[in-house]
Short mmCIF file of C-alpha atoms and ligand atoms in Angstrom, two decimals:
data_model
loop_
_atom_site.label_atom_id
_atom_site.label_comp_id
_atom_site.label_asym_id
_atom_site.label_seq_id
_atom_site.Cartn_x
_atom_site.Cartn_y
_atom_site.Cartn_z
CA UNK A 7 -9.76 3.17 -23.80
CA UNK A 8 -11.27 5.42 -21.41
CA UNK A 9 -12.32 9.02 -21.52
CA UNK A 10 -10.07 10.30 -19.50
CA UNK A 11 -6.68 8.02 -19.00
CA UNK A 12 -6.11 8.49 -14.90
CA UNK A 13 -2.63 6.96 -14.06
CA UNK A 14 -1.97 8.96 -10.81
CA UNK A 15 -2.70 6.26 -8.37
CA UNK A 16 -4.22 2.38 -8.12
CA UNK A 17 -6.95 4.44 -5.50
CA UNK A 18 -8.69 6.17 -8.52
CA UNK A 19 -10.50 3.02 -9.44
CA UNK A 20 -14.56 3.31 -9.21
CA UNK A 21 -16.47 0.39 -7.79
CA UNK A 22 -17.24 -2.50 -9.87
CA UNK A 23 -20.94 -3.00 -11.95
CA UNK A 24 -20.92 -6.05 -8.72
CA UNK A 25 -19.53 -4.05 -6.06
CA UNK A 26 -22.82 -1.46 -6.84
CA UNK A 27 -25.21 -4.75 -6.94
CA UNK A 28 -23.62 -5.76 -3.44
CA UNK A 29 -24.16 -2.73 -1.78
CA UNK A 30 -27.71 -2.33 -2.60
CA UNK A 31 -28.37 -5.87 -1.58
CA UNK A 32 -25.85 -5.49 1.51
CA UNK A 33 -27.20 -6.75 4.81
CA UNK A 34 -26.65 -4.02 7.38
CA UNK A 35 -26.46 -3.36 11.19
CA UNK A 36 -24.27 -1.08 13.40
CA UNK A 37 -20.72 -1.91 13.69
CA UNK A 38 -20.06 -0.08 16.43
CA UNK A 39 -22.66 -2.09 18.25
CA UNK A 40 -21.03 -5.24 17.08
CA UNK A 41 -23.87 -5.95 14.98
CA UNK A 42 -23.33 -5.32 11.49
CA UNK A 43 -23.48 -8.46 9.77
CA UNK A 44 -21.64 -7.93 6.53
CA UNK A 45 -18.87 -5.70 8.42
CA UNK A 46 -18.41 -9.32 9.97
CA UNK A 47 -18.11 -11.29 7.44
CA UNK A 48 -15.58 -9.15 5.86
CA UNK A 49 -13.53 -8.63 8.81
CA UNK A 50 -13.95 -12.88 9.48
CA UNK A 51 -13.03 -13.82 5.76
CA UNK A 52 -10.27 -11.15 5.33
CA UNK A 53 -8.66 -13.11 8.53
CA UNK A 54 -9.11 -16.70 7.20
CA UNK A 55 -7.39 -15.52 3.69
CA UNK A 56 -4.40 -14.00 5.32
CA UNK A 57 -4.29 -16.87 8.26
CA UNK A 58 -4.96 -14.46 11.29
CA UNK A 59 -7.10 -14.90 14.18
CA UNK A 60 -9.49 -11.55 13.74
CA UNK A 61 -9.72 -9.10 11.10
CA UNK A 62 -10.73 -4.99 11.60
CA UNK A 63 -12.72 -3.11 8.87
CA UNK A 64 -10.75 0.71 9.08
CA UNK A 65 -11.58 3.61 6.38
CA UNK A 66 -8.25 3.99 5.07
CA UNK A 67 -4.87 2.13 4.70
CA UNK A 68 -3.29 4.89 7.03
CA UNK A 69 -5.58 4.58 9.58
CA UNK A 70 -5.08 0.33 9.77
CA UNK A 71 -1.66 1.25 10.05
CA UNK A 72 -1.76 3.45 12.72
CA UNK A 73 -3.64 1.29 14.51
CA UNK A 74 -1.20 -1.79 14.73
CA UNK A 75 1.51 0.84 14.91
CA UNK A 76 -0.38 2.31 18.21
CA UNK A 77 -0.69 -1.19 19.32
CA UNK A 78 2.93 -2.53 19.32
CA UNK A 79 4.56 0.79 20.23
CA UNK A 80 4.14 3.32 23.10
CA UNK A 81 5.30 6.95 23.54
CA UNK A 82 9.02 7.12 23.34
CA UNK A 83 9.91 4.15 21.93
CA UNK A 84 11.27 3.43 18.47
CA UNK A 85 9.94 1.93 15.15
CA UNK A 86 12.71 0.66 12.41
CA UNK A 87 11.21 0.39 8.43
CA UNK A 88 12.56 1.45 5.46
CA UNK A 89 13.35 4.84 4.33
CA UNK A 90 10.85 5.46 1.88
CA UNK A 91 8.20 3.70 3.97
CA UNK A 92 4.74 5.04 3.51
CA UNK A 93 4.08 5.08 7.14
CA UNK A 94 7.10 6.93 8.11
CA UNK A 95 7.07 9.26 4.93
CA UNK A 96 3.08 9.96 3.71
CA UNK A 97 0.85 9.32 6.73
CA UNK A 98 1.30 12.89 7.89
CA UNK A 99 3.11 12.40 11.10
CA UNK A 100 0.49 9.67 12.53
CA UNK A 101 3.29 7.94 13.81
CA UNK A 102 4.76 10.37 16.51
CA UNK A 103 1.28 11.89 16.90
CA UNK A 104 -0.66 8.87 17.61
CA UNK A 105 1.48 5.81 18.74
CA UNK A 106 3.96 8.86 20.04
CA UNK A 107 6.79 6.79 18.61
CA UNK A 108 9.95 7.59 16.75
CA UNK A 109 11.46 6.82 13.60
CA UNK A 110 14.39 4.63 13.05
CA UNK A 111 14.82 4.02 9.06
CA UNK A 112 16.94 1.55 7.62
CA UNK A 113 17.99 2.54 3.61
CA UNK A 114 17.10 -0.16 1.69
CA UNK A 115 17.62 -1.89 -1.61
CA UNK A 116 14.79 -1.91 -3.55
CA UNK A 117 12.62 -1.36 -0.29
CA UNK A 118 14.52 -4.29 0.76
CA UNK A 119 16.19 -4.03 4.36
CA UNK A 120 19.24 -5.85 4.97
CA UNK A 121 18.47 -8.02 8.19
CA UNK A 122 22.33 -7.32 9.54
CA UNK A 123 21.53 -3.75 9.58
CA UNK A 124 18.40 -4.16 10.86
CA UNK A 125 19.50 -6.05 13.57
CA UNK A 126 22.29 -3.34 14.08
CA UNK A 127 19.55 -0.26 14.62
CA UNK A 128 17.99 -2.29 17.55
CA UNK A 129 18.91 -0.04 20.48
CA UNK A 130 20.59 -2.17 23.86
CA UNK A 131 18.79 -2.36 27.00
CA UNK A 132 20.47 1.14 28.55
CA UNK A 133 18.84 4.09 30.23
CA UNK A 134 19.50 6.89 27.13
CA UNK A 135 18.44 4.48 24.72
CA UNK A 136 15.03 4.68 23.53
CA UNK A 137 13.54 0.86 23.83
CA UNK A 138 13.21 -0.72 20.24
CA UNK A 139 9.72 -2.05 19.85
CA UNK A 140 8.39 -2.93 16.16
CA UNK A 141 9.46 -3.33 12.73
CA UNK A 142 7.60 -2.62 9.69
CA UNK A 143 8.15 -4.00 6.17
CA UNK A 144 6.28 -2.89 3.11
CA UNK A 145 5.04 -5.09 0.25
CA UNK A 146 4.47 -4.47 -1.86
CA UNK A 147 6.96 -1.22 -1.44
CA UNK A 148 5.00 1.75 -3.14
CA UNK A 149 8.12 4.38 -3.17
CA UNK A 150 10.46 2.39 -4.07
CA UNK A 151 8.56 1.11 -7.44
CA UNK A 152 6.01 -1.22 -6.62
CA UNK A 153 9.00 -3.65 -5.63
CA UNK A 154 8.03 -7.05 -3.72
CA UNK A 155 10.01 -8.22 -0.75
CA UNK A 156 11.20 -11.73 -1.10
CA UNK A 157 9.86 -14.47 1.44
CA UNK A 158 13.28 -15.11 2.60
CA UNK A 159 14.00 -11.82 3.32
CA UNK A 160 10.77 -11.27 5.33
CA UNK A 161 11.43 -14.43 7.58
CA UNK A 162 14.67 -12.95 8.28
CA UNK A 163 13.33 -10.46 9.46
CA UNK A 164 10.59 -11.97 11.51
CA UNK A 165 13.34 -14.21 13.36
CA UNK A 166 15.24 -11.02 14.19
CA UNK A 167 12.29 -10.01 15.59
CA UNK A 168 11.82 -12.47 17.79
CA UNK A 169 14.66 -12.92 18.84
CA UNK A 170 14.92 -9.80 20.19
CA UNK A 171 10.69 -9.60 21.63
CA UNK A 172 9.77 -6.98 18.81
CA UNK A 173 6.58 -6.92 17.20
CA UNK A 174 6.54 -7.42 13.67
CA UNK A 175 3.74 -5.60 11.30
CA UNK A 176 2.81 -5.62 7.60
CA UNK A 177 1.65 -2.60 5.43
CA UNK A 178 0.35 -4.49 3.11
CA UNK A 179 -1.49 -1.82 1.02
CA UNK A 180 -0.51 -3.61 -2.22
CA UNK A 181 0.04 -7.36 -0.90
CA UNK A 182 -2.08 -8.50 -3.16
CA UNK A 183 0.48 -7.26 -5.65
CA UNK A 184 3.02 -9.22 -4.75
CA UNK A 185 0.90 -12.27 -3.85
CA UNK A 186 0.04 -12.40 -7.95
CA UNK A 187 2.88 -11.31 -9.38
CA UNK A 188 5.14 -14.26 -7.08
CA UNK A 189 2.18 -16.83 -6.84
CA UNK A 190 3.29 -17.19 -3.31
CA UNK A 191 -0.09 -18.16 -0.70
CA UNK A 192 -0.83 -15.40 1.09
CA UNK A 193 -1.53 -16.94 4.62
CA UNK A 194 2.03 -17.63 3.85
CA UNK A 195 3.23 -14.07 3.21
CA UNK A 196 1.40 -12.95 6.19
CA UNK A 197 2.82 -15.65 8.86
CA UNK A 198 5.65 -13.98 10.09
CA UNK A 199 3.69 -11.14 11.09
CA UNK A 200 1.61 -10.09 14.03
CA UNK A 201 -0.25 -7.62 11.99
CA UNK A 202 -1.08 -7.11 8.50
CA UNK A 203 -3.01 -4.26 6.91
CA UNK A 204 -4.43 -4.75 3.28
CA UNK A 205 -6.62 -2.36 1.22
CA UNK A 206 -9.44 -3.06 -0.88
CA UNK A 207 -9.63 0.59 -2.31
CA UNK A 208 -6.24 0.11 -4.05
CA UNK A 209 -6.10 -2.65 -7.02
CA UNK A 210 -9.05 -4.57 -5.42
CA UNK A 211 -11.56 -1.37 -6.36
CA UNK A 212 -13.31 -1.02 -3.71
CA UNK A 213 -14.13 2.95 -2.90
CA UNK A 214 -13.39 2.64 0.61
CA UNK A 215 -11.62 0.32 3.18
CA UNK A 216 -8.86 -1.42 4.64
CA UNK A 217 -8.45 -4.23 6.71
CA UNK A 218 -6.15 -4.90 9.85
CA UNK A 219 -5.65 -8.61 10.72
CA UNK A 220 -3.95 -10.33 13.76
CA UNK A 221 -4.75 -11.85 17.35
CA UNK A 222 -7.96 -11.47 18.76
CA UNK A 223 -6.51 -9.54 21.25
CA UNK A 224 -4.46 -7.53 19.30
CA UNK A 225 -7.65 -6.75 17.06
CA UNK A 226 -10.14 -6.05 19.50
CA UNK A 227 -7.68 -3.26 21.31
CA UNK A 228 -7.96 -1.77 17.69
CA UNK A 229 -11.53 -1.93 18.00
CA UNK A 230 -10.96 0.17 20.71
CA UNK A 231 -8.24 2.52 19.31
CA UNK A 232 -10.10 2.83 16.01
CA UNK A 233 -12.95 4.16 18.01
CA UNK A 234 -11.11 6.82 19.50
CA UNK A 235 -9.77 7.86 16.33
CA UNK A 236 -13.02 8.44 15.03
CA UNK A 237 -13.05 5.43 13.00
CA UNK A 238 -16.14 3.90 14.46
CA UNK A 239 -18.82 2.99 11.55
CA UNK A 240 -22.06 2.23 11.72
CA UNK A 241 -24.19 0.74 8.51
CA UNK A 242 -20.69 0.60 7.10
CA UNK A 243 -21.70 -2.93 5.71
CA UNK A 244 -22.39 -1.04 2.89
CA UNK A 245 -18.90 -0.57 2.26
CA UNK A 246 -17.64 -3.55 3.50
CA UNK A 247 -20.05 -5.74 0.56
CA UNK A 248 -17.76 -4.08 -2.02
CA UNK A 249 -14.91 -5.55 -0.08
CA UNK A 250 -16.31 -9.09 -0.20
CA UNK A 251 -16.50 -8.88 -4.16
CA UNK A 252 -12.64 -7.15 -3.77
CA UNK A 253 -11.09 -10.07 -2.13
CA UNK A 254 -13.43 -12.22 -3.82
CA UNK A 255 -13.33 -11.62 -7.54
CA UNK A 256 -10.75 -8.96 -7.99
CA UNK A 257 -7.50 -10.33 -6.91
CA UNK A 258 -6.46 -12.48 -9.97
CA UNK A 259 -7.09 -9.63 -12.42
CA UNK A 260 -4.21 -7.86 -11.00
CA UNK A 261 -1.96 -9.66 -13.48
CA UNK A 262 -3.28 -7.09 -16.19
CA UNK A 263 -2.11 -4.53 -14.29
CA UNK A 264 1.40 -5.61 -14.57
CA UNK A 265 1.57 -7.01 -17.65
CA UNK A 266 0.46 -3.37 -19.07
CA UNK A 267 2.46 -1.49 -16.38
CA UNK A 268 5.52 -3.71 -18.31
CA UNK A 269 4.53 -2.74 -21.67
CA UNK A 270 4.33 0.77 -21.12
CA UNK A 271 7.48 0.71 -18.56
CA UNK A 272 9.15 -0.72 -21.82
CA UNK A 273 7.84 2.02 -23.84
CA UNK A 274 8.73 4.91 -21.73
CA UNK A 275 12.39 3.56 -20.78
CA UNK A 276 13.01 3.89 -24.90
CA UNK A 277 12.47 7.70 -24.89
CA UNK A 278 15.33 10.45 -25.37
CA UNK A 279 16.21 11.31 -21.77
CA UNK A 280 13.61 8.99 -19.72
CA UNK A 281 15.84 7.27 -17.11
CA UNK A 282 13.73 4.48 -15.85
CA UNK A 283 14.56 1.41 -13.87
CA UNK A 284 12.86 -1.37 -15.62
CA UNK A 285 14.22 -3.80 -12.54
CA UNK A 286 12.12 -1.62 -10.35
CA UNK A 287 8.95 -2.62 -12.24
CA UNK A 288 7.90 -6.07 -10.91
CA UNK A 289 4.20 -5.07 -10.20
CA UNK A 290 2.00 -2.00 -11.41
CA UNK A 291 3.93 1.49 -10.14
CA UNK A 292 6.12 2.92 -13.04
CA UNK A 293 8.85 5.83 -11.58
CA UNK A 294 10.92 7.38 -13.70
CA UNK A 295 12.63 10.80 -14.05
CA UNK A 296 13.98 12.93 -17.01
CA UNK A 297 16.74 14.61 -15.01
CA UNK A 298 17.76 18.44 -15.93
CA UNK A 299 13.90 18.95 -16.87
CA UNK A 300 12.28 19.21 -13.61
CA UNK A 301 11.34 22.97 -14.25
CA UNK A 302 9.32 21.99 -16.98
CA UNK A 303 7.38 19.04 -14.75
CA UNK A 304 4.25 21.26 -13.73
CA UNK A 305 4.08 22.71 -17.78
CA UNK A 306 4.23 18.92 -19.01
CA UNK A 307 1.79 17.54 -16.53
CA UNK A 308 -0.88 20.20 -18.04
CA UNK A 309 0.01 19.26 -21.03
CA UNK A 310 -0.44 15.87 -20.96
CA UNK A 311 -3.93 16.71 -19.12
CA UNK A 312 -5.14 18.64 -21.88
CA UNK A 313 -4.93 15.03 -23.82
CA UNK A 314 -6.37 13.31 -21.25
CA UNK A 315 -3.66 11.83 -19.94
CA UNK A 316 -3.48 12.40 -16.04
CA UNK A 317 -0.23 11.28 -14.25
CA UNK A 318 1.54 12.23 -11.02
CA UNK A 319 5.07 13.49 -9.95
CA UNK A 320 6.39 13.16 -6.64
CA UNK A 321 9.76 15.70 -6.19
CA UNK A 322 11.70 14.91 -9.28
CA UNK A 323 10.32 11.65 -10.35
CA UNK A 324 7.01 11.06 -12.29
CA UNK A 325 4.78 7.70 -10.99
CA UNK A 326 2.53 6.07 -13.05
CA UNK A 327 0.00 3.52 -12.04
CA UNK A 328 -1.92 1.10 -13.80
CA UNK A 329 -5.20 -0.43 -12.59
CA UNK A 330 -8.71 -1.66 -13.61
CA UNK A 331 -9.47 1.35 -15.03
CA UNK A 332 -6.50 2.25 -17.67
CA UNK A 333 -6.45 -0.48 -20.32
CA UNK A 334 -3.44 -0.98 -22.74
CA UNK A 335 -5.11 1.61 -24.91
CA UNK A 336 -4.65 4.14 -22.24
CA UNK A 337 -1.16 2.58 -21.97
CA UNK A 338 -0.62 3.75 -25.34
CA UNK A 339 -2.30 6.50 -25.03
CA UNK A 340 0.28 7.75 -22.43
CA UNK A 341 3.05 6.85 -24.35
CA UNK A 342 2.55 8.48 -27.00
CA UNK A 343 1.95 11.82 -25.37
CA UNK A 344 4.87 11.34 -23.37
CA UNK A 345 6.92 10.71 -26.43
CA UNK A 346 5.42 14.38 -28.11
CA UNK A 347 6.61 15.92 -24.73
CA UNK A 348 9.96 14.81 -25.00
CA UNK A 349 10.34 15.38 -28.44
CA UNK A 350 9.43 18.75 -28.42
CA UNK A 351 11.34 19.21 -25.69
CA UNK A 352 14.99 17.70 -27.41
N1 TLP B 18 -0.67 5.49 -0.95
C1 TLP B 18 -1.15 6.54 -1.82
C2 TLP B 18 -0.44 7.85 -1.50
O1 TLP B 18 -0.57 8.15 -0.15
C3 TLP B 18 1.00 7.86 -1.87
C4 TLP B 18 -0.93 6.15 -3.26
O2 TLP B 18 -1.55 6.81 -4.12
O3 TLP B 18 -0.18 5.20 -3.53
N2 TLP B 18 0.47 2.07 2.51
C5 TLP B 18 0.92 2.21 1.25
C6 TLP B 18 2.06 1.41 0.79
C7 TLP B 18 0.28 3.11 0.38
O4 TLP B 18 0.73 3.26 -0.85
C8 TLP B 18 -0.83 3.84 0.85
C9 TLP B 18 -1.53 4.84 -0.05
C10 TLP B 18 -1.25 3.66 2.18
C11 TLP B 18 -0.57 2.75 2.98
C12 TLP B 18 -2.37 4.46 2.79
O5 TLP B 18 -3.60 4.15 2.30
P1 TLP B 18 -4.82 5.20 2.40
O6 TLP B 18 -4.64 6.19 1.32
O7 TLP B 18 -6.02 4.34 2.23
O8 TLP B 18 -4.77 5.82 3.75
#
């Protein structure tokens, strides 16, 4: 158990006894030069895992999105992903600021988006339409429970896209996720796709960093973009080394994360009043809410703070997330003060 049992997010993770030994040992140039040597090798072995051409070392998950979303779509035109999609929902606007693209979500089932209606929400060739140019999916899909997409369901989609000349991008924040928990390769989960962004500061541990992978074209007019977003690094190799030990060494571990995200998903949909869908839980984000006690939400929170138990709600519902740093003694840990809570609250 740990001092202090953090389930608010998968990002809260500190870097790894290795990750600390690669970064002082780290190898470093300028990136922005083109010369940063373990930048490189991250970007190049990043892009041979997921079967792309080049890879793009970014700061954060948002800003790899934004970067293939800039890329596929200009100013006026449209962008269809799911409804509770991170990069329509919790990058802040990016989208419309930056690419200077709209929005057109499709309600999905499990973060799963019917191809049919997909297909429907791709605007005709006319001159009031906006032009349809991209479609997102997210996998695995963070709002709605940590859910993974099914391979059919993403080749689906990809044909759709084709068929009508869309591009066809991947926030992958939590790929990894679904890549463990299904056992499917992951060049595999990534070919439909022109783009792909992973992070390495979610499950993988890393403190900083995301990838973008596609064409070489595609990735050096990120280069390009990321520069003018500010995103240019220089000895950023030191951050990048802790990426090599994330995609190296930290992937597989993930299975703990579900396996006690399970246990205490289990534990919590047991309480008086918890409703929880244990369906939802096929990786390592628990939602649930305990509807008609919202008021008491910001009260509970504290209280479950002041026994070092730190959690997260998002409107009504409460997320958990499990991660190298919460073991299944923080699990229980978490249940049990959530069980106190709504005790003394029947
Ligand atoms: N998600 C964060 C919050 O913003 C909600 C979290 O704690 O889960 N795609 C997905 C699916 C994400 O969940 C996130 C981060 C991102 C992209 C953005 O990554 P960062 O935070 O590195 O910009």
């Amino acid at each position: 158990m740990h001092d202090i049992s953090d389930f608010r997010s998968d990002t809260v993770t500190l870097p790894t006894p290795a990750m600390r030994e690669a970064m002082a040992r780290a190898e470093l140039g300028d990136d922005v030069l083109g010369t940063e040597p373990t930048v490189n090798r991250l970007e190049g072995m990043t892009a041979d895992l997921l079967g792309k051409e080049a890879g793009l070392f970014v700061p954060s998950g948002t800003m790899g999105n934004q970067i293939a979303i800039a890329l596929h779509a200009s100013r006026g035109q449209e962008v269809i992903c799911e409804f509770g999609a991170h990069t329509y929902n919790n990058e802040s606007g990016a989208l419309a600021l930056i690419a200077g693209a709209q929005v057109r979500p499709v309600h999905g089932k499990a973060g799963v988006m019917n191809p049919a209606e997909v297909e429907a929400m791709i605007r005709p060739a006319n001159i009031h339409n906006p032009r349809t140019a991209l479609i997102t999916v997210e996998n695995t899909h963070n709002a709605a429970g940590g859910t993974i997409v099914p391979m059919d369901n993403i080749r689906a989609l990809g044909e759709i896209a084709r068929k009508h000349r869309l591009k066809y991008h991947l926030d992958g924040a939590r790929l990894w996720n679904a890549h463990v928990a299904t056992g499917t390769p992951l060049r595999e989960m990534c070919a439909p796709f022109d783009t792909v962004n992973v992070c390495l500061s979610k499950g993988l541990c890393s403190p900083v960093g995301s990838v973008l992978v596609g064409s070489r074209e595609e990735i050096e007019r990120g280069r390009y973009l990321r520069k003018q977003l500010g995103g240019g690094m220089r000895q950023s190799g030191i951050l990048a080394a802790c990426g090599i030990v994330s995609i190296t060494q930290m992937i597989g571990r993930l299975k703990d994360d579900h396996a006690n995200a399970r246990r205490l998903a289990e534990g919590l949909a047991g309480l008086p009043g918890v409703q929880l869908d244990l369906g939802a839980v096929q990786t390592n984000i628990i939602y649930f809410s305990v509807p008609g006690r919202e008021a008491q939400y910001p009260q509970w929170l504290e209280r479950l703070k002041q026994q070092k138990v730190l959690a997260m709600t998002l409107g009504n519902r409460w997320r958990l997330v499990t991660h190298n740093d919460v073991d299944a003694q923080d699990c229980d840990r978490a249940l049990a003060a959530f069980k106190a809570l709504l005790a003394q609250a029947a």
